[in-house]
mmCIF file of C-alpha atoms in Angstrom:
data_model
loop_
_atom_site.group_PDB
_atom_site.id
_atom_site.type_symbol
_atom_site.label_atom_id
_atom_site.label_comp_id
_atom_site.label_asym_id
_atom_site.label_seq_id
_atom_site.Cartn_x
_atom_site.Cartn_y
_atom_site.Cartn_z
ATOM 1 C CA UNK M 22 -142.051 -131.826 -15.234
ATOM 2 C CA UNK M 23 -139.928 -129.026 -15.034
ATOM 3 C CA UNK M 24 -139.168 -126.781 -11.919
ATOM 4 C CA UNK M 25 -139.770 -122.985 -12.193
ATOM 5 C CA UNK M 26 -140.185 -120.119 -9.813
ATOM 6 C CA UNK M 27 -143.091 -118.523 -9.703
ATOM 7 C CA UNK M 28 -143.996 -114.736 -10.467
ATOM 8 C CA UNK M 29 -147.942 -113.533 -9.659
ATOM 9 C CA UNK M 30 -148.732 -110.194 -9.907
ATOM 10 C CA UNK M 31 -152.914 -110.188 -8.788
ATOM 11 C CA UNK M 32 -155.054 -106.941 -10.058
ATOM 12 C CA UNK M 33 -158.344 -106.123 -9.144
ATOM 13 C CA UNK M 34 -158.908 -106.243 -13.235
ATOM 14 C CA UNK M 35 -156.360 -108.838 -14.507
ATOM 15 C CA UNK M 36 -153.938 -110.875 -13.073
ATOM 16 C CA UNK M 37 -150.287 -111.825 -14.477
ATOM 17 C CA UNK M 38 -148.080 -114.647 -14.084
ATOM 18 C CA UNK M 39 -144.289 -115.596 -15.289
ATOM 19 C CA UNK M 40 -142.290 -118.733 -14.863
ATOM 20 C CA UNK M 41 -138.771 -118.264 -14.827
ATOM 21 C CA UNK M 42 -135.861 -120.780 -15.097
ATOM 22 C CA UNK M 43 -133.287 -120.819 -11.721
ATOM 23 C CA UNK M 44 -131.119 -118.487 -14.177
ATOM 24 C CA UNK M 45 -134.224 -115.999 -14.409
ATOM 25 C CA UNK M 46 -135.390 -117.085 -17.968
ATOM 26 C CA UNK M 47 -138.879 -117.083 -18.966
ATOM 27 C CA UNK M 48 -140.164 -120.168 -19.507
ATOM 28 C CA UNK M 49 -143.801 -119.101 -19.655
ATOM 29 C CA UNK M 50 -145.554 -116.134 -18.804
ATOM 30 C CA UNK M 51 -149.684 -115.484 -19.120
ATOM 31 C CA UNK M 52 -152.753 -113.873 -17.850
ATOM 32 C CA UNK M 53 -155.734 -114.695 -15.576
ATOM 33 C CA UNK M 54 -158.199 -113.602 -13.924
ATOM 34 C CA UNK M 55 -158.242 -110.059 -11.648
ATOM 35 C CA UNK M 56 -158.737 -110.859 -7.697
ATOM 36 C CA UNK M 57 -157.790 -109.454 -4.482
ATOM 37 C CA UNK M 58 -156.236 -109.993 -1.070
ATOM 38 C CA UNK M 59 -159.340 -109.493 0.242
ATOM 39 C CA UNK M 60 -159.936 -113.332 1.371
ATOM 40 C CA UNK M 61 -161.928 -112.548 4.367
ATOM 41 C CA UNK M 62 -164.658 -111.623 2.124
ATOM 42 C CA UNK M 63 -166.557 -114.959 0.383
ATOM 43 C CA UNK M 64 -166.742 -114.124 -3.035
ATOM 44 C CA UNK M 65 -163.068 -112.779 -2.960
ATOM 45 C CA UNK M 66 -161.464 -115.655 -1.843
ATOM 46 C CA UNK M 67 -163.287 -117.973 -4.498
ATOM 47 C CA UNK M 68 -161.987 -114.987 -7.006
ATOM 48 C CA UNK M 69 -158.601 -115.314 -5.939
ATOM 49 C CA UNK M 70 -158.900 -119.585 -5.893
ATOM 50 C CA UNK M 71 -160.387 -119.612 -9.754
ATOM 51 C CA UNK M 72 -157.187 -117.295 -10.562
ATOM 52 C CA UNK M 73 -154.961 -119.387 -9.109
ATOM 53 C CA UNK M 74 -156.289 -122.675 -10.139
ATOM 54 C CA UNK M 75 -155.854 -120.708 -14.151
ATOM 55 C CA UNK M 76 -152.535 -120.658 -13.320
ATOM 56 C CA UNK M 77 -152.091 -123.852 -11.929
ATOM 57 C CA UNK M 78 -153.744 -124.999 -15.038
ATOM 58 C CA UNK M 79 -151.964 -123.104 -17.671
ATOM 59 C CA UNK M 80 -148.665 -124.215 -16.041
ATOM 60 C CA UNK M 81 -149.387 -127.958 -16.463
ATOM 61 C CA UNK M 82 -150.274 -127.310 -19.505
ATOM 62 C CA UNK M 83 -146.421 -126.775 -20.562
ATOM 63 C CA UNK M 84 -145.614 -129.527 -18.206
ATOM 64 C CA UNK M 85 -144.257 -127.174 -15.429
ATOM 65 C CA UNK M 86 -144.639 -127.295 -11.536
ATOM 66 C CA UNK M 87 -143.539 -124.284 -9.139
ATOM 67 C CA UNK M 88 -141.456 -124.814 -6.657
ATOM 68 C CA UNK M 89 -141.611 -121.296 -5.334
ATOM 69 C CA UNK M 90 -143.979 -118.218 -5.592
ATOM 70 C CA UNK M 91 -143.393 -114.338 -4.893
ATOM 71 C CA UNK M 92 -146.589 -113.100 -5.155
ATOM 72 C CA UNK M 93 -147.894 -109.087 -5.472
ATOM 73 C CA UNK M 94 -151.906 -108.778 -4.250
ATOM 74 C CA UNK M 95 -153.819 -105.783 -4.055
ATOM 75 C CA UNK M 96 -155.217 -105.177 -0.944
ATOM 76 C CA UNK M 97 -152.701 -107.528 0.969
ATOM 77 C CA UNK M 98 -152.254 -107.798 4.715
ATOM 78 C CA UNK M 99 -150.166 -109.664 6.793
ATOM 79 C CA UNK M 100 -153.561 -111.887 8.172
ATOM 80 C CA UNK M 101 -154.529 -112.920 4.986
ATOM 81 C CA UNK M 102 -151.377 -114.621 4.431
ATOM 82 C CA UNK M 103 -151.951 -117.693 5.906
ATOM 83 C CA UNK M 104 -155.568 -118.707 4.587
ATOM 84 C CA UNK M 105 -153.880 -117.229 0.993
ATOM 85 C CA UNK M 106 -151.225 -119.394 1.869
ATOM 86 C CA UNK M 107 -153.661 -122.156 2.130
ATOM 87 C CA UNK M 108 -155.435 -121.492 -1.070
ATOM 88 C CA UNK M 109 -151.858 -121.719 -2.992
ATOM 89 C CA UNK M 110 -151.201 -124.808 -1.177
ATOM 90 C CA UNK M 111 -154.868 -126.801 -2.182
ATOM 91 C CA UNK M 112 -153.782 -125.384 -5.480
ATOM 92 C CA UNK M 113 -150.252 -125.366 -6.355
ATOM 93 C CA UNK M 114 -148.990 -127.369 -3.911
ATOM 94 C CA UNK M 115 -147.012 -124.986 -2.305
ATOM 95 C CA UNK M 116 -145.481 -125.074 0.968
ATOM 96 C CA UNK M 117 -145.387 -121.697 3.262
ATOM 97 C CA UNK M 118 -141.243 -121.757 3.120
ATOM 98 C CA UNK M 119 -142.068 -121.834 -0.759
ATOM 99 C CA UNK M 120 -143.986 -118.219 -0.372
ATOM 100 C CA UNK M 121 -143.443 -115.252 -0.307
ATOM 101 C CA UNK M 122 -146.524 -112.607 -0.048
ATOM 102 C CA UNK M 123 -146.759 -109.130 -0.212
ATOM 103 C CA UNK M 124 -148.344 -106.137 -1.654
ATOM 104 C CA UNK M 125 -149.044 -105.023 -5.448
ATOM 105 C CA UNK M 126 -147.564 -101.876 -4.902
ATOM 106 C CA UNK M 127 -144.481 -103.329 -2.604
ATOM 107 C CA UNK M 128 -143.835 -105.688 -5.294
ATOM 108 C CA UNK M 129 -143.902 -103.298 -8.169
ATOM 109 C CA UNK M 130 -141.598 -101.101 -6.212
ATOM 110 C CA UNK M 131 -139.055 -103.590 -6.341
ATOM 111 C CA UNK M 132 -139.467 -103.947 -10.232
ATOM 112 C CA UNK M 133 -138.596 -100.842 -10.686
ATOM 113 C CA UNK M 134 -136.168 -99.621 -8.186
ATOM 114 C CA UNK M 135 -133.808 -100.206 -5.218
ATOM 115 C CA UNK M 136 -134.515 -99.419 -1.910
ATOM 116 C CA UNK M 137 -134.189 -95.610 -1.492
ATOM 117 C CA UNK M 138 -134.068 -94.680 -5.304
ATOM 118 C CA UNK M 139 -137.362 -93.697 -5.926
ATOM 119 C CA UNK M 140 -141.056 -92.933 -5.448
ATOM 120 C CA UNK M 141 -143.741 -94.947 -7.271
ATOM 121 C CA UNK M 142 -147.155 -94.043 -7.817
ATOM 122 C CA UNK M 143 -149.462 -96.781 -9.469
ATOM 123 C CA UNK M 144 -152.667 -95.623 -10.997
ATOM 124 C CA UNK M 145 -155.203 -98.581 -12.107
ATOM 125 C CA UNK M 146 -158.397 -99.939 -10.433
ATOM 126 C CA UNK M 147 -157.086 -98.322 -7.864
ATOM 127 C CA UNK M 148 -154.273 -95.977 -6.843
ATOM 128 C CA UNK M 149 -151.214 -95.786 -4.470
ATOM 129 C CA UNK M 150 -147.979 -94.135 -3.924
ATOM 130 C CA UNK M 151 -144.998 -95.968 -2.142
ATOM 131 C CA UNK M 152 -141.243 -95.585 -1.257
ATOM 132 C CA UNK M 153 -138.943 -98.119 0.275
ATOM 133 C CA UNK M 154 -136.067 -96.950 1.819
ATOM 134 C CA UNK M 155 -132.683 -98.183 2.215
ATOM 135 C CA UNK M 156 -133.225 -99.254 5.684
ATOM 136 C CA UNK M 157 -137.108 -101.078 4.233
ATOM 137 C CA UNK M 158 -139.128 -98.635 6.115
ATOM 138 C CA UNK M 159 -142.241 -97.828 4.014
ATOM 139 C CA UNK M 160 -144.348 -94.475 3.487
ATOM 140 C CA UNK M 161 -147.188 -95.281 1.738
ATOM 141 C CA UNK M 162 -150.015 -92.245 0.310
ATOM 142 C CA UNK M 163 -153.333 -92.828 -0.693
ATOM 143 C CA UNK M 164 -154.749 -96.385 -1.413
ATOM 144 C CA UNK M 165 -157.442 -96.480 0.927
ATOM 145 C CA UNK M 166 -159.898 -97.772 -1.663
ATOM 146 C CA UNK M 167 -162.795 -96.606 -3.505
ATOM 147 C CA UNK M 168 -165.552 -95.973 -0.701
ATOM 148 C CA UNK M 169 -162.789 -93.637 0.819
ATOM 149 C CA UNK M 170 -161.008 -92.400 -2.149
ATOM 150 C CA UNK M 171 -158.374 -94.088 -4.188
ATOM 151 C CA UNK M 172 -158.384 -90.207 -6.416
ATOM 152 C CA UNK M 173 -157.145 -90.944 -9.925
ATOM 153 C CA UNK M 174 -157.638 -94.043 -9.819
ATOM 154 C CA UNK M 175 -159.946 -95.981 -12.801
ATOM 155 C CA UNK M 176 -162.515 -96.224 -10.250
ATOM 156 C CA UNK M 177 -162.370 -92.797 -8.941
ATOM 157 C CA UNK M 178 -162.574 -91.802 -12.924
ATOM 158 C CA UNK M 179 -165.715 -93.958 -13.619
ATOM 159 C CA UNK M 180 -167.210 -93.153 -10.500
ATOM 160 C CA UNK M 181 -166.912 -89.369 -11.258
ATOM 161 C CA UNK M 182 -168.265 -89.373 -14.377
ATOM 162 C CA UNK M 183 -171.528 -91.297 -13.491
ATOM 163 C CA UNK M 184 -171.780 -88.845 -10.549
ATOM 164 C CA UNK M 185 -171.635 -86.310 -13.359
ATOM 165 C CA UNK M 186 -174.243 -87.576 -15.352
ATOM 166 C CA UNK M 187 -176.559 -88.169 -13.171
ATOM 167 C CA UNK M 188 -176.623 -84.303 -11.748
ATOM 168 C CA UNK M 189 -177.049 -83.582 -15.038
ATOM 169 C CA UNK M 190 -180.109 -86.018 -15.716
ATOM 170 C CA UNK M 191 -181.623 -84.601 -12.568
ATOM 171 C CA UNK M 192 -181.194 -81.021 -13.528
ATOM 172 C CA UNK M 193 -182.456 -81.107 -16.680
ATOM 173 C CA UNK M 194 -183.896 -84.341 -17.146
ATOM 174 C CA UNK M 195 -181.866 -85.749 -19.699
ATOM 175 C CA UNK M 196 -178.434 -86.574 -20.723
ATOM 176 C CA UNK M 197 -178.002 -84.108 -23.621
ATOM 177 C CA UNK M 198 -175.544 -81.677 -22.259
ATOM 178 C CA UNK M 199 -173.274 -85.000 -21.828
ATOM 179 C CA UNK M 200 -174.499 -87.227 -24.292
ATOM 180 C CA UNK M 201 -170.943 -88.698 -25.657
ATOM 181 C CA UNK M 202 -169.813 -89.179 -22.021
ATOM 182 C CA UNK M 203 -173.291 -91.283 -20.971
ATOM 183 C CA UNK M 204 -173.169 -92.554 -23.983
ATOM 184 C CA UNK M 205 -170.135 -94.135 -23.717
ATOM 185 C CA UNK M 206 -170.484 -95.630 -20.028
ATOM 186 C CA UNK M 207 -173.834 -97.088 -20.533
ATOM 187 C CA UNK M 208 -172.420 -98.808 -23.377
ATOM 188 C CA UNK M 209 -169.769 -100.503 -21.419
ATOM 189 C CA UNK M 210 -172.816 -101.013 -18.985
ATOM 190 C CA UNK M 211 -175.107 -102.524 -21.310
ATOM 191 C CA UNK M 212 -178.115 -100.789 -21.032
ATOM 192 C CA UNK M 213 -179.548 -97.070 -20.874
ATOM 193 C CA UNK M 214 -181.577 -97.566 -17.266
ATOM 194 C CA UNK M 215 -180.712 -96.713 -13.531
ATOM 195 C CA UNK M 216 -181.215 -100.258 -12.808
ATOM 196 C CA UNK M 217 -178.758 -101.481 -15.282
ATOM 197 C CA UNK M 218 -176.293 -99.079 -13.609
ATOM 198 C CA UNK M 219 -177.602 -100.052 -10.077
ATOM 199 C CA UNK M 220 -176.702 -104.100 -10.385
ATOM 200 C CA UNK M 221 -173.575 -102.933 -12.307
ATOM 201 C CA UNK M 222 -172.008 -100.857 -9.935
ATOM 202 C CA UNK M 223 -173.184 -102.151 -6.615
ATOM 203 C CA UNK M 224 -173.387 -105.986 -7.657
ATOM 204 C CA UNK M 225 -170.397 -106.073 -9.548
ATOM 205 C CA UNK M 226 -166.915 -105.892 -8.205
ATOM 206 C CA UNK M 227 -164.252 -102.451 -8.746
ATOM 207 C CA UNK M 228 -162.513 -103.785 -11.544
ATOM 208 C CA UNK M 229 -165.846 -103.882 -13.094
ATOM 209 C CA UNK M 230 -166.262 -100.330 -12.235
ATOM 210 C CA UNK M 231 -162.538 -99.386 -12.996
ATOM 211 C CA UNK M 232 -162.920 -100.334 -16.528
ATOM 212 C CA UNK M 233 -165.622 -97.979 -17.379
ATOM 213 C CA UNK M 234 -162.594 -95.381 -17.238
ATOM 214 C CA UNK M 235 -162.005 -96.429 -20.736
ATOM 215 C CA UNK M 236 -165.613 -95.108 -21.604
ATOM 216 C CA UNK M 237 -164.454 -91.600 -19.868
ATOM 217 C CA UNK M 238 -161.225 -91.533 -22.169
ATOM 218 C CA UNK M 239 -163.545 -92.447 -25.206
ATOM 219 C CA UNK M 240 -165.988 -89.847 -24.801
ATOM 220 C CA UNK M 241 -162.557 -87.033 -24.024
ATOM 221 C CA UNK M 242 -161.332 -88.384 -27.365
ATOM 222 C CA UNK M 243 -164.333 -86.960 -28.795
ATOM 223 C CA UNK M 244 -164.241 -83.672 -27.122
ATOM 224 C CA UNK M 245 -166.356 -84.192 -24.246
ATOM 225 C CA UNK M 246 -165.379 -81.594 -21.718
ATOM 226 C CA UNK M 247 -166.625 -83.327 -18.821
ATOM 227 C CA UNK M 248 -164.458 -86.136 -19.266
ATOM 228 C CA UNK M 249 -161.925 -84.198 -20.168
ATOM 229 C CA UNK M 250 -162.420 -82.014 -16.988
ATOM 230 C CA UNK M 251 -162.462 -85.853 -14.862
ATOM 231 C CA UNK M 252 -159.409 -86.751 -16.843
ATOM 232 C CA UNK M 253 -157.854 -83.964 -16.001
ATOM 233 C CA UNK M 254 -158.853 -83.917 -12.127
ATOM 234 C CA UNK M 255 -157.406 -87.477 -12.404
ATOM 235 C CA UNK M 256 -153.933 -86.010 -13.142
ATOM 236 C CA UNK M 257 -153.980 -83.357 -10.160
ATOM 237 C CA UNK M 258 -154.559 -85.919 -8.348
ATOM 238 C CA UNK M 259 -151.867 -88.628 -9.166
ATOM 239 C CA UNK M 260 -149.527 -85.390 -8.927
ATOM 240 C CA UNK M 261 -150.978 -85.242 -5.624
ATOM 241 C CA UNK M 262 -149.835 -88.753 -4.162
ATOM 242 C CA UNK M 263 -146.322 -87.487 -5.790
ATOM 243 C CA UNK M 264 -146.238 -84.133 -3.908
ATOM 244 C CA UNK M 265 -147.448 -86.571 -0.805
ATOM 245 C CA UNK M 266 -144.157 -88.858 -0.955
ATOM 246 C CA UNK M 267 -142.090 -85.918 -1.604
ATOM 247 C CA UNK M 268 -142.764 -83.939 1.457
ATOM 248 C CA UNK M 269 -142.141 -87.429 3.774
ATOM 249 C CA UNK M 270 -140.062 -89.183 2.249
ATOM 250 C CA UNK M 271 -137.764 -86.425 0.250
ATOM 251 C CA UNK M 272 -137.177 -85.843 -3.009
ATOM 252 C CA UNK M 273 -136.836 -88.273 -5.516
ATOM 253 C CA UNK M 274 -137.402 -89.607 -9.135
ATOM 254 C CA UNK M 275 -141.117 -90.622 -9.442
ATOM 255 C CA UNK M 276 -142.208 -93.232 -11.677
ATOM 256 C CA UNK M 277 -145.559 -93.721 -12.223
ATOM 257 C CA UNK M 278 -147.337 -96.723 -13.850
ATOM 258 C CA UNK M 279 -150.300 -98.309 -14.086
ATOM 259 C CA UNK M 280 -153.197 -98.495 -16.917
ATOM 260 C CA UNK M 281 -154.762 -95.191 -16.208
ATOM 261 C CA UNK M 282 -151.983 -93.247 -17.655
ATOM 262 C CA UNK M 283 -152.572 -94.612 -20.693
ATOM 263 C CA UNK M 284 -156.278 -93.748 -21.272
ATOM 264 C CA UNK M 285 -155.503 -90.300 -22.521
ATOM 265 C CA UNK M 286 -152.783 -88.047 -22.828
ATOM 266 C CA UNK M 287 -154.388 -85.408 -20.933
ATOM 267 C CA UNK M 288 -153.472 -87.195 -17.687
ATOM 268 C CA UNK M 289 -150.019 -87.369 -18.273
ATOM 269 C CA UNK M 290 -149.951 -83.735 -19.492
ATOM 270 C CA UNK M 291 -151.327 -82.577 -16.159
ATOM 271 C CA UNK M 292 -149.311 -84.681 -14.246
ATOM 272 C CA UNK M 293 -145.968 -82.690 -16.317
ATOM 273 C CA UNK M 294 -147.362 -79.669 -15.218
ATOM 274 C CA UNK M 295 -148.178 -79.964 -11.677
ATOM 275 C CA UNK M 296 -144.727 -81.496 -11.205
ATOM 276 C CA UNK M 297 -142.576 -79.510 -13.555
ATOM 277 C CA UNK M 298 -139.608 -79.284 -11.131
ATOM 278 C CA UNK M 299 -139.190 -83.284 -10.478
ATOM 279 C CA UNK M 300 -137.801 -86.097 -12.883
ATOM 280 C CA UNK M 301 -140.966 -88.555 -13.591
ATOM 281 C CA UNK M 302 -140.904 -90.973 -15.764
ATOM 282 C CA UNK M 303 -143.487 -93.821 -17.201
ATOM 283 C CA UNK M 304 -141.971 -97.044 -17.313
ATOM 284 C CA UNK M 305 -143.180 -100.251 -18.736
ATOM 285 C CA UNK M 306 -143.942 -102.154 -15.782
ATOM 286 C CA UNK M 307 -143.402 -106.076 -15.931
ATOM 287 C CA UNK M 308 -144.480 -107.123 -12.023
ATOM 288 C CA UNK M 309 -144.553 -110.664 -12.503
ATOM 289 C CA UNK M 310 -141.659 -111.578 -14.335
ATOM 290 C CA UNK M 311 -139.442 -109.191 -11.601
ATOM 291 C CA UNK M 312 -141.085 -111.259 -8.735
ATOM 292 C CA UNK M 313 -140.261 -114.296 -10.282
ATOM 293 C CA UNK M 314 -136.639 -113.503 -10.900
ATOM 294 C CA UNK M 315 -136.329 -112.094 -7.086
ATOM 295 C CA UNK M 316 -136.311 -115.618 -6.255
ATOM 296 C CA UNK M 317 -132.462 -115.736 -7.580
ATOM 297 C CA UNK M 318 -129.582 -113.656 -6.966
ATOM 298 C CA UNK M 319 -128.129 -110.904 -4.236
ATOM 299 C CA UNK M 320 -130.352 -108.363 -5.474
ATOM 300 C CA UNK M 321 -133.331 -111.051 -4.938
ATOM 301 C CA UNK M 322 -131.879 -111.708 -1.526
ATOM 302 C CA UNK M 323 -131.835 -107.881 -0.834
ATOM 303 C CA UNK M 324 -135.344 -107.739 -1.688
ATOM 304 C CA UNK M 325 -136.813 -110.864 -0.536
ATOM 305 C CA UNK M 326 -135.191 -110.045 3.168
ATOM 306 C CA UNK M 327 -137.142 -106.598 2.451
ATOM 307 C CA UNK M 328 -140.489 -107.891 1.491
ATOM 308 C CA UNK M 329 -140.681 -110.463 4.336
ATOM 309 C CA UNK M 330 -140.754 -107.640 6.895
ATOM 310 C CA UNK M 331 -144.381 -106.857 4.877
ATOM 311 C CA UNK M 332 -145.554 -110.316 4.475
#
């Protein structure tokens, strides 16, 4: 079998993975399921297991075996890294010297700059703004979830516009003033009742409830103004988490990434406008193949010596 580093970028909707060569080529590279860090809760940590055991799978499939893994998870603290550490050891055979843990966010920060270049705000399930500085010292905004906020986020998006509904059922006892905008989430839902909605939002998980953003974005593309007033609230408030890093951390290029932006252009038009004085920029984000490749190199060293401190 042949030996590859290992690149695993968990989301709270999808997962990615890349296997790279020692020189940093990709030898494979695929999708799995979402998880989380969150391994202290039950159904979470058999989440994260099925993900990794797709991986472990998929890899030897093309008769390949990791001998290392830098691995992004959302929601990642330093104690859940050993029974995660256990997890990719039942499954991949992994040793702890072969791991290297850390955040989502940390680990897209180092995909896309070097430490002190910029400020990164990621806007999917959930959302988060980071800088690393030269020296690795962190300042992180928002993130706290979606029970406390997460603004902007997919989540915060969905969760808004069934909010919005709802008054509006229980005003005037139907949905007609929003009809495109219901329409479209309890499509996604799959079916027109409160207790469809009920069991889908509180027994499902919040990727489940971050993709009903793409409803939201549907129903904008067809002129709702509610979700094009939620859409553009979502903007604000990824401008916000900018403005946030700014004011602690300085003043720096902000790139911001994350599926969100790409639901409607309204976001990223309100994002331009409440942050007309500072470069931003949108760049394609590719989280798993840059932690795979960090396992080579000075600039891997850099940022491997870096991302321990979080791990």
């Amino acid at each position: 079998m042949k030996e590859v580093h290992l690149g695993f970028d968990v989301g709270g909707t999808a997962s990615r993975w890349v296997a790279c060569d020692p020189n940093g080529q990709v030898v494979a590279r695929g999708s799995v399921d979402g998880a989380t860090a969150h391994v202290f809760n039950p159904a979470e940590r058999q989440r994260l297991g099925t993900a990794l055991a797709q991986v472990a799978a998929a890899l030897a499939a093309n008769d390949l075996v990791a001998v290392g893994m830098v691995g992004g998870l959302t929601g990642f603290g330093s104690a859940a890294a050993t029974e995660i550490g256990a997890l990719a050891k039942e499954v991949l055979g992994l040793a702890p010297a072969q791991l290297l843990l850390t955040d989502d966010i940390v680990l897209a920060f180092a995909a896309q700059f070097q430490p002190g270049e910029g400020h990164l705000v990621s806007a999917g399930t959930g959302s988060i703004g980071v800088h690393i500085a030269s020296d690795g010292t962190m300042t992180r905004v928002g993130g706290r979830g979606i029970l406390i906020d997460d603004a902007g986020s997919g989540s915060w998006i969905a969760l808004r516009a069934l909010d919005a509904i709802y008054r509006v059922l229980d005003r005037t006892g139907s949905f007609a003033e929003v009809h495109q905008l219901a329409e479209a989430l309890l499509a996604l839902i799959g079916g027109n009742e409160w207790h469809h909605v009920r069991q889908y939002v509180y027994g499902g998980d919040r990727g489940r409830i971050g993709a009903l953003a793409v409803g939201v974005a549907q129903a904008a593309a067809a002129g709702d103004a509610t979700a094009l007033e939620i859409l553009r609230n979502a903007g604000v408030e990824l401008a916000r988490l900018a403005r946030a890093l700014e004011t602690r951390a300085g003043e720096r290029q902000v790139a911001f990434i994350g599926g969100v932006l790409k639901l409607h252009p309204t976001i990223g038009a309100e994002i331009a406008k409440e942050l007309s004085s500072i470069a931003i920029s949108y760049p394609t984000s590719d989280t798993a193949l840059a932690a795979a490749r960090l396992q080579a190199g000075k600039d891997g060293q850099r940022w491997r010596a870096i991302l321990s401190q979080f791990g």
